[in-house]
Amino acid sequence: MSIVAYSAARRAWLFGEPDFRRLWLVGLVVFSVRWLEMLAVAVFAYQRTGSPFIVALLTMLRMLPMALFGAPIGAAAERAERRTALFLVVLSMLLCSIALAVLAWSDALEVWHLALASFISGLAWTTDNPVRRTMIGEVVGPDRMSAAMSIDVGANNASRMLGPTVGGILLATLGIGGAFAVSVTGYLVAAIVALRVRHRNRVAPSTAAGVLERMIEGLVLVRRDPRLSGIMVITVIYNTFAWPFTSMIPVIGQDNLGLGAAGIGLLASMDGVGAFCGAIVIAVYSKPRHFARLYIGGVAIYLLLLPVFALAPALAGSALLLTGLANSGFSIMQATLVYLAAPPEMRSRVFGVLSVCIGIGMIGFLHLGWLAGMMGATWAIMTMGAEGLVVLLLTRRWWRAIGT
């Protein structure tokens, strides 16, 4: 059997698992709504305030809960029935979107409402790795985790095509109220699907001391394991210096390219197109010996492309397409490498530490917003890319063990 045929059979086998299909679908819907909301919130806030810093701040608020609560949520997830936790998380996002839709249709929506909603959305986002993706690993097993993550991240990347495009069109036609009305529908679908998940994990008795102890054990394990330490270092670099530039896409689209809401949505979707194509290639061809190279190389290439996006407006769409390709290597291998490197009994708490490292990226959003206010979005993006490459080189001693 050829490599392509074998990989196709392996993916078909995964979709033969009913709970994998359900967990994948929940992720696809939630991801799509998340990207739709992030685009809609950014465009609305920039049109209302004219401040790149406010735009970056709203995205930063989605990451703040990861830094604050990632470790305790990861530890607590080991003492929770994860299917119930998943449903409650989706329900909280549904209620939040209902409130925003009502405010928008009543012409009462303010930027501070969006700030509060962004923080609540960040709390929900913090649970994804220790709850939903840990459940995926339990359902499919370690041998199929890489393929499962390729498919799951592929769904995320597909949503980065769909969400911004739909968000831009809705903003241009129905306003932000229409965008949040679609969010409500999406979260309702995700909640119904989450209720149909059959997988149940064994729940241990929960105490406050137990959660704290488990959180500390997860942090100690990451500190002592060179592979896990390296994975976390690369995660911090990507989320601090690379990913924050996406918050400036509406600013560049409006100020440098003269695009409206629909055009900005289409531009932002190019990153998702590239990432989706990259996920397909990785799912078909990647092998364990490639995992570390895809993870580290994806971040390096991503950072190198930031000046291209910032300085060459005619190439902005192409640059975003390529950043998406680079991102697919990083994002797929991030969850895969953590799952494979962590002991089975500590995976949820290590994923909690990973959430903290992702949340540290909020510093990057603040830094980018401050730079954009000082020197404009174009030069701010260039500066962030250069800083990220320097930090990547200086931290080689910590991440070179990932592939060992």
PDB file of N, CA, C and O in Angstrom, residues 120-177:
ATOM      1  N   ILE A 120     -14.024  36.276  28.642  1.00  0.00           N
ATOM      2  CA  ILE A 120     -14.810  35.058  28.871  1.00  0.00           C
ATOM      3  C   ILE A 120     -14.496  34.018  27.803  1.00  0.00           C
ATOM      4  O   ILE A 120     -14.344  32.824  28.095  1.00  0.00           O
ATOM      5  N   SER A 121     -14.376  34.461  26.552  1.00  0.00           N
ATOM      6  CA  SER A 121     -14.012  33.549  25.479  1.00  0.00           C
ATOM      7  C   SER A 121     -12.634  32.942  25.712  1.00  0.00           C
ATOM      8  O   SER A 121     -12.394  31.765  25.423  1.00  0.00           O
ATOM      9  N   GLY A 122     -11.723  33.745  26.266  1.00  0.00           N
ATOM     10  CA  GLY A 122     -10.397  33.244  26.585  1.00  0.00           C
ATOM     11  C   GLY A 122     -10.427  32.156  27.647  1.00  0.00           C
ATOM     12  O   GLY A 122      -9.665  31.193  27.585  1.00  0.00           O
ATOM     13  N   LEU A 123     -11.321  32.306  28.631  1.00  0.00           N
ATOM     14  CA  LEU A 123     -11.485  31.251  29.644  1.00  0.00           C
ATOM     15  C   LEU A 123     -11.903  29.930  28.994  1.00  0.00           C
ATOM     16  O   LEU A 123     -11.388  28.864  29.330  1.00  0.00           O
ATOM     17  N   ALA A 124     -12.837  30.028  28.060  1.00  0.00           N
ATOM     18  CA  ALA A 124     -13.288  28.826  27.362  1.00  0.00           C
ATOM     19  C   ALA A 124     -12.166  28.235  26.516  1.00  0.00           C
ATOM     20  O   ALA A 124     -11.975  27.007  26.468  1.00  0.00           O
ATOM     21  N   TRP A 125     -11.401  29.081  25.864  1.00  0.00           N
ATOM     22  CA  TRP A 125     -10.301  28.648  25.016  1.00  0.00           C
ATOM     23  C   TRP A 125      -9.240  27.891  25.829  1.00  0.00           C
ATOM     24  O   TRP A 125      -8.635  26.932  25.352  1.00  0.00           O
ATOM     25  N   THR A 126      -9.046  28.326  27.060  1.00  0.00           N
ATOM     26  CA  THR A 126      -8.040  27.717  27.926  1.00  0.00           C
ATOM     27  C   THR A 126      -8.319  26.237  28.171  1.00  0.00           C
ATOM     28  O   THR A 126      -7.393  25.451  28.422  1.00  0.00           O
ATOM     29  N   THR A 127      -9.565  25.839  28.091  1.00  0.00           N
ATOM     30  CA  THR A 127      -9.925  24.442  28.379  1.00  0.00           C
ATOM     31  C   THR A 127      -9.730  23.510  27.190  1.00  0.00           C
ATOM     32  O   THR A 127      -9.808  22.283  27.353  1.00  0.00           O
ATOM     33  N   ASP A 128      -9.483  24.022  26.005  1.00  0.00           N
ATOM     34  CA  ASP A 128      -9.522  23.175  24.812  1.00  0.00           C
ATOM     35  C   ASP A 128      -8.497  22.041  24.860  1.00  0.00           C
ATOM     36  O   ASP A 128      -8.836  20.878  24.613  1.00  0.00           O
ATOM     37  N   ASN A 129      -7.236  22.357  25.159  1.00  0.00           N
ATOM     38  CA  ASN A 129      -6.213  21.304  25.195  1.00  0.00           C
ATOM     39  C   ASN A 129      -6.425  20.302  26.330  1.00  0.00           C
ATOM     40  O   ASN A 129      -6.410  19.093  26.096  1.00  0.00           O
ATOM     41  N   PRO A 130      -6.608  20.757  27.582  1.00  0.00           N
ATOM     42  CA  PRO A 130      -6.763  19.773  28.660  1.00  0.00           C
ATOM     43  C   PRO A 130      -8.100  19.042  28.665  1.00  0.00           C
ATOM     44  O   PRO A 130      -8.227  18.010  29.344  1.00  0.00           O
ATOM     45  N   VAL A 131      -9.087  19.531  27.936  1.00  0.00           N
ATOM     46  CA  VAL A 131     -10.398  18.860  27.936  1.00  0.00           C
ATOM     47  C   VAL A 131     -10.660  18.188  26.588  1.00  0.00           C
ATOM     48  O   VAL A 131     -10.580  16.964  26.463  1.00  0.00           O
ATOM     49  N   ARG A 132     -10.957  18.963  25.556  1.00  0.00           N
ATOM     50  CA  ARG A 132     -11.383  18.363  24.286  1.00  0.00           C
ATOM     51  C   ARG A 132     -10.262  17.575  23.606  1.00  0.00           C
ATOM     52  O   ARG A 132     -10.470  16.433  23.170  1.00  0.00           O
ATOM     53  N   ARG A 133      -9.067  18.158  23.510  1.00  0.00           N
ATOM     54  CA  ARG A 133      -7.993  17.457  22.808  1.00  0.00           C
ATOM     55  C   ARG A 133      -7.462  16.275  23.619  1.00  0.00           C
ATOM     56  O   ARG A 133      -7.023  15.283  23.033  1.00  0.00           O
ATOM     57  N   THR A 134      -7.499  16.362  24.922  1.00  0.00           N
ATOM     58  CA  THR A 134      -7.148  15.198  25.727  1.00  0.00           C
ATOM     59  C   THR A 134      -8.156  14.079  25.502  1.00  0.00           C
ATOM     60  O   THR A 134      -7.797  12.892  25.421  1.00  0.00           O
ATOM     61  N   MET A 135      -9.429  14.430  25.372  1.00  0.00           N
ATOM     62  CA  MET A 135     -10.453  13.428  25.055  1.00  0.00           C
ATOM     63  C   MET A 135     -10.192  12.789  23.699  1.00  0.00           C
ATOM     64  O   MET A 135     -10.360  11.568  23.524  1.00  0.00           O
ATOM     65  N   ILE A 136      -9.765  13.589  22.729  1.00  0.00           N
ATOM     66  CA  ILE A 136      -9.448  13.033  21.413  1.00  0.00           C
ATOM     67  C   ILE A 136      -8.344  11.992  21.546  1.00  0.00           C
ATOM     68  O   ILE A 136      -8.420  10.896  20.967  1.00  0.00           O
ATOM     69  N   GLY A 137      -7.293  12.316  22.316  1.00  0.00           N
ATOM     70  CA  GLY A 137      -6.210  11.362  22.520  1.00  0.00           C
ATOM     71  C   GLY A 137      -6.691  10.087  23.179  1.00  0.00           C
ATOM     72  O   GLY A 137      -6.263   8.977  22.822  1.00  0.00           O
ATOM     73  N   GLU A 138      -7.589  10.208  24.142  1.00  0.00           N
ATOM     74  CA  GLU A 138      -8.129   9.024  24.818  1.00  0.00           C
ATOM     75  C   GLU A 138      -8.977   8.176  23.879  1.00  0.00           C
ATOM     76  O   GLU A 138      -8.991   6.947  23.972  1.00  0.00           O
ATOM     77  N   VAL A 139      -9.663   8.824  22.957  1.00  0.00           N
ATOM     78  CA  VAL A 139     -10.540   8.103  22.036  1.00  0.00           C
ATOM     79  C   VAL A 139      -9.734   7.385  20.949  1.00  0.00           C
ATOM     80  O   VAL A 139     -10.022   6.227  20.619  1.00  0.00           O
ATOM     81  N   VAL A 140      -8.711   8.048  20.396  1.00  0.00           N
ATOM     82  CA  VAL A 140      -7.992   7.474  19.244  1.00  0.00           C
ATOM     83  C   VAL A 140      -6.731   6.719  19.642  1.00  0.00           C
ATOM     84  O   VAL A 140      -6.254   5.865  18.891  1.00  0.00           O
ATOM     85  N   GLY A 141      -6.129   7.010  20.816  1.00  0.00           N
ATOM     86  CA  GLY A 141      -4.909   6.348  21.250  1.00  0.00           C
ATOM     87  C   GLY A 141      -3.656   7.048  20.746  1.00  0.00           C
ATOM     88  O   GLY A 141      -3.695   7.805  19.765  1.00  0.00           O
ATOM     89  N   PRO A 142      -2.503   6.810  21.398  1.00  0.00           N
ATOM     90  CA  PRO A 142      -1.255   7.502  21.047  1.00  0.00           C
ATOM     91  C   PRO A 142      -0.797   7.264  19.611  1.00  0.00           C
ATOM     92  O   PRO A 142      -0.266   8.176  18.983  1.00  0.00           O
ATOM     93  N   ASP A 143      -1.001   6.061  19.074  1.00  0.00           N
ATOM     94  CA  ASP A 143      -0.501   5.749  17.734  1.00  0.00           C
ATOM     95  C   ASP A 143      -1.169   6.574  16.645  1.00  0.00           C
ATOM     96  O   ASP A 143      -0.589   6.797  15.584  1.00  0.00           O
ATOM     97  N   ARG A 144      -2.391   7.002  16.912  1.00  0.00           N
ATOM     98  CA  ARG A 144      -3.115   7.786  15.901  1.00  0.00           C
ATOM     99  C   ARG A 144      -3.230   9.255  16.281  1.00  0.00           C
ATOM    100  O   ARG A 144      -3.951  10.016  15.622  1.00  0.00           O
ATOM    101  N   MET A 145      -2.509   9.676  17.312  1.00  0.00           N
ATOM    102  CA  MET A 145      -2.637  11.051  17.791  1.00  0.00           C
ATOM    103  C   MET A 145      -2.162  12.064  16.752  1.00  0.00           C
ATOM    104  O   MET A 145      -2.780  13.120  16.571  1.00  0.00           O
ATOM    105  N   SER A 146      -1.054  11.784  16.070  1.00  0.00           N
ATOM    106  CA  SER A 146      -0.555  12.720  15.068  1.00  0.00           C
ATOM    107  C   SER A 146      -1.565  12.915  13.946  1.00  0.00           C
ATOM    108  O   SER A 146      -1.849  14.049  13.538  1.00  0.00           O
ATOM    109  N   ALA A 147      -2.121  11.813  13.448  1.00  0.00           N
ATOM    110  CA  ALA A 147      -3.139  11.907  12.396  1.00  0.00           C
ATOM    111  C   ALA A 147      -4.379  12.643  12.902  1.00  0.00           C
ATOM    112  O   ALA A 147      -4.967  13.467  12.200  1.00  0.00           O
ATOM    113  N   ALA A 148      -4.776  12.347  14.144  1.00  0.00           N
ATOM    114  CA  ALA A 148      -5.953  13.006  14.716  1.00  0.00           C
ATOM    115  C   ALA A 148      -5.734  14.501  14.862  1.00  0.00           C
ATOM    116  O   ALA A 148      -6.617  15.313  14.561  1.00  0.00           O
ATOM    117  N   MET A 149      -4.523  14.893  15.308  1.00  0.00           N
ATOM    118  CA  MET A 149      -4.229  16.318  15.456  1.00  0.00           C
ATOM    119  C   MET A 149      -4.143  17.011  14.105  1.00  0.00           C
ATOM    120  O   MET A 149      -4.515  18.174  13.962  1.00  0.00           O
ATOM    121  N   SER A 150      -3.644  16.307  13.080  1.00  0.00           N
ATOM    122  CA  SER A 150      -3.616  16.890  11.741  1.00  0.00           C
ATOM    123  C   SER A 150      -5.032  17.199  11.269  1.00  0.00           C
ATOM    124  O   SER A 150      -5.299  18.275  10.713  1.00  0.00           O
ATOM    125  N   ILE A 151      -5.940  16.271  11.513  1.00  0.00           N
ATOM    126  CA  ILE A 151      -7.326  16.478  11.102  1.00  0.00           C
ATOM    127  C   ILE A 151      -7.985  17.572  11.937  1.00  0.00           C
ATOM    128  O   ILE A 151      -8.721  18.423  11.427  1.00  0.00           O
ATOM    129  N   ASP A 152      -7.709  17.560  13.256  1.00  0.00           N
ATOM    130  CA  ASP A 152      -8.324  18.559  14.138  1.00  0.00           C
ATOM    131  C   ASP A 152      -7.797  19.957  13.828  1.00  0.00           C
ATOM    132  O   ASP A 152      -8.568  20.915  13.740  1.00  0.00           O
ATOM    133  N   VAL A 153      -6.472  20.070  13.676  1.00  0.00           N
ATOM    134  CA  VAL A 153      -5.905  21.378  13.327  1.00  0.00           C
ATOM    135  C   VAL A 153      -6.330  21.781  11.922  1.00  0.00           C
ATOM    136  O   VAL A 153      -6.524  22.967  11.635  1.00  0.00           O
ATOM    137  N   GLY A 154      -6.501  20.781  11.041  1.00  0.00           N
ATOM    138  CA  GLY A 154      -7.031  21.094   9.720  1.00  0.00           C
ATOM    139  C   GLY A 154      -8.402  21.738   9.803  1.00  0.00           C
ATOM    140  O   GLY A 154      -8.724  22.664   9.057  1.00  0.00           O
ATOM    141  N   ALA A 155      -9.226  21.250  10.741  1.00  0.00           N
ATOM    142  CA  ALA A 155     -10.537  21.864  10.959  1.00  0.00           C
ATOM    143  C   ALA A 155     -10.386  23.291  11.462  1.00  0.00           C
ATOM    144  O   ALA A 155     -11.104  24.201  11.031  1.00  0.00           O
ATOM    145  N   ASN A 156      -9.454  23.489  12.391  1.00  0.00           N
ATOM    146  CA  ASN A 156      -9.170  24.831  12.885  1.00  0.00           C
ATOM    147  C   ASN A 156      -8.775  25.734  11.733  1.00  0.00           C
ATOM    148  O   ASN A 156      -9.242  26.872  11.604  1.00  0.00           O
ATOM    149  N   ASN A 157      -7.894  25.231  10.873  1.00  0.00           N
ATOM    150  CA  ASN A 157      -7.414  26.039   9.763  1.00  0.00           C
ATOM    151  C   ASN A 157      -8.505  26.296   8.730  1.00  0.00           C
ATOM    152  O   ASN A 157      -8.564  27.383   8.134  1.00  0.00           O
ATOM    153  N   ALA A 158      -9.363  25.301   8.508  1.00  0.00           N
ATOM    154  CA  ALA A 158     -10.499  25.521   7.612  1.00  0.00           C
ATOM    155  C   ALA A 158     -11.406  26.610   8.173  1.00  0.00           C
ATOM    156  O   ALA A 158     -11.949  27.441   7.431  1.00  0.00           O
ATOM    157  N   SER A 159     -11.552  26.611   9.494  1.00  0.00           N
ATOM    158  CA  SER A 159     -12.382  27.632  10.126  1.00  0.00           C
ATOM    159  C   SER A 159     -11.770  29.019   9.983  1.00  0.00           C
ATOM    160  O   SER A 159     -12.475  30.023   9.973  1.00  0.00           O
ATOM    161  N   ARG A 160     -10.438  29.081   9.857  1.00  0.00           N
ATOM    162  CA  ARG A 160      -9.777  30.371   9.641  1.00  0.00           C
ATOM    163  C   ARG A 160      -9.988  30.878   8.228  1.00  0.00           C
ATOM    164  O   ARG A 160      -9.740  32.052   7.957  1.00  0.00           O
ATOM    165  N   MET A 161     -10.419  29.998   7.336  1.00  0.00           N
ATOM    166  CA  MET A 161     -10.867  30.451   6.020  1.00  0.00           C
ATOM    167  C   MET A 161     -12.315  30.915   6.101  1.00  0.00           C
ATOM    168  O   MET A 161     -12.669  31.981   5.611  1.00  0.00           O
ATOM    169  N   LEU A 162     -13.136  30.081   6.733  1.00  0.00           N
ATOM    170  CA  LEU A 162     -14.575  30.328   6.768  1.00  0.00           C
ATOM    171  C   LEU A 162     -14.950  31.481   7.692  1.00  0.00           C
ATOM    172  O   LEU A 162     -15.702  32.386   7.309  1.00  0.00           O
ATOM    173  N   GLY A 163     -14.404  31.465   8.933  1.00  0.00           N
ATOM    174  CA  GLY A 163     -14.821  32.442   9.933  1.00  0.00           C
ATOM    175  C   GLY A 163     -14.606  33.889   9.523  1.00  0.00           C
ATOM    176  O   GLY A 163     -15.555  34.690   9.528  1.00  0.00           O
ATOM    177  N   PRO A 164     -13.366  34.299   9.147  1.00  0.00           N
ATOM    178  CA  PRO A 164     -13.157  35.700   8.766  1.00  0.00           C
ATOM    179  C   PRO A 164     -13.948  36.106   7.534  1.00  0.00           C
ATOM    180  O   PRO A 164     -14.437  37.233   7.452  1.00  0.00           O
ATOM    181  N   THR A 165     -14.059  35.204   6.553  1.00  0.00           N
ATOM    182  CA  THR A 165     -14.806  35.544   5.337  1.00  0.00           C
ATOM    183  C   THR A 165     -16.269  35.809   5.652  1.00  0.00           C
ATOM    184  O   THR A 165     -16.842  36.828   5.241  1.00  0.00           O
ATOM    185  N   VAL A 166     -16.876  34.880   6.404  1.00  0.00           N
ATOM    186  CA  VAL A 166     -18.281  35.053   6.787  1.00  0.00           C
ATOM    187  C   VAL A 166     -18.438  36.284   7.678  1.00  0.00           C
ATOM    188  O   VAL A 166     -19.385  37.060   7.521  1.00  0.00           O
ATOM    189  N   GLY A 167     -17.492  36.469   8.619  1.00  0.00           N
ATOM    190  CA  GLY A 167     -17.562  37.630   9.497  1.00  0.00           C
ATOM    191  C   GLY A 167     -17.507  38.933   8.733  1.00  0.00           C
ATOM    192  O   GLY A 167     -18.263  39.880   9.017  1.00  0.00           O
ATOM    193  N   GLY A 168     -16.613  39.015   7.746  1.00  0.00           N
ATOM    194  CA  GLY A 168     -16.516  40.237   6.946  1.00  0.00           C
ATOM    195  C   GLY A 168     -17.778  40.513   6.161  1.00  0.00           C
ATOM    196  O   GLY A 168     -18.250  41.653   6.077  1.00  0.00           O
ATOM    197  N   ILE A 169     -18.355  39.462   5.561  1.00  0.00           N
ATOM    198  CA  ILE A 169     -19.584  39.632   4.790  1.00  0.00           C
ATOM    199  C   ILE A 169     -20.735  40.053   5.694  1.00  0.00           C
ATOM    200  O   ILE A 169     -21.531  40.953   5.352  1.00  0.00           O
ATOM    201  N   LEU A 170     -20.842  39.425   6.862  1.00  0.00           N
ATOM    202  CA  LEU A 170     -21.917  39.785   7.794  1.00  0.00           C
ATOM    203  C   LEU A 170     -21.776  41.218   8.280  1.00  0.00           C
ATOM    204  O   LEU A 170     -22.779  41.947   8.398  1.00  0.00           O
ATOM    205  N   LEU A 171     -20.548  41.625   8.581  1.00  0.00           N
ATOM    206  CA  LEU A 171     -20.340  43.009   9.009  1.00  0.00           C
ATOM    207  C   LEU A 171     -20.752  43.997   7.925  1.00  0.00           C
ATOM    208  O   LEU A 171     -21.336  45.045   8.210  1.00  0.00           O
ATOM    209  N   ALA A 172     -20.413  43.660   6.682  1.00  0.00           N
ATOM    210  CA  ALA A 172     -20.722  44.567   5.579  1.00  0.00           C
ATOM    211  C   ALA A 172     -22.205  44.624   5.263  1.00  0.00           C
ATOM    212  O   ALA A 172     -22.699  45.641   4.752  1.00  0.00           O
ATOM    213  N   THR A 173     -22.937  43.555   5.569  1.00  0.00           N
ATOM    214  CA  THR A 173     -24.350  43.488   5.199  1.00  0.00           C
ATOM    215  C   THR A 173     -25.303  43.683   6.378  1.00  0.00           C
ATOM    216  O   THR A 173     -26.258  44.463   6.294  1.00  0.00           O
ATOM    217  N   LEU A 174     -25.061  42.972   7.469  1.00  0.00           N
ATOM    218  CA  LEU A 174     -25.984  42.997   8.604  1.00  0.00           C
ATOM    219  C   LEU A 174     -25.417  43.687   9.835  1.00  0.00           C
ATOM    220  O   LEU A 174     -26.121  43.841  10.836  1.00  0.00           O
ATOM    221  N   GLY A 175     -24.131  44.064   9.795  1.00  0.00           N
ATOM    222  CA  GLY A 175     -23.516  44.679  10.960  1.00  0.00           C
ATOM    223  C   GLY A 175     -23.075  43.635  11.966  1.00  0.00           C
ATOM    224  O   GLY A 175     -23.237  42.428  11.765  1.00  0.00           O
ATOM    225  N   ILE A 176     -22.542  44.094  13.075  1.00  0.00           N
ATOM    226  CA  ILE A 176     -21.994  43.166  14.055  1.00  0.00           C
ATOM    227  C   ILE A 176     -23.089  42.331  14.723  1.00  0.00           C
ATOM    228  O   ILE A 176     -22.829  41.225  15.200  1.00  0.00           O
ATOM    229  N   GLY A 177     -24.326  42.822  14.717  1.00  0.00           N
ATOM    230  CA  GLY A 177     -25.435  42.033  15.256  1.00  0.00           C
ATOM    231  C   GLY A 177     -25.626  40.741  14.467  1.00  0.00           C
ATOM    232  O   GLY A 177     -25.892  39.688  15.045  1.00  0.00           O
TER     233      GLY A 177
END
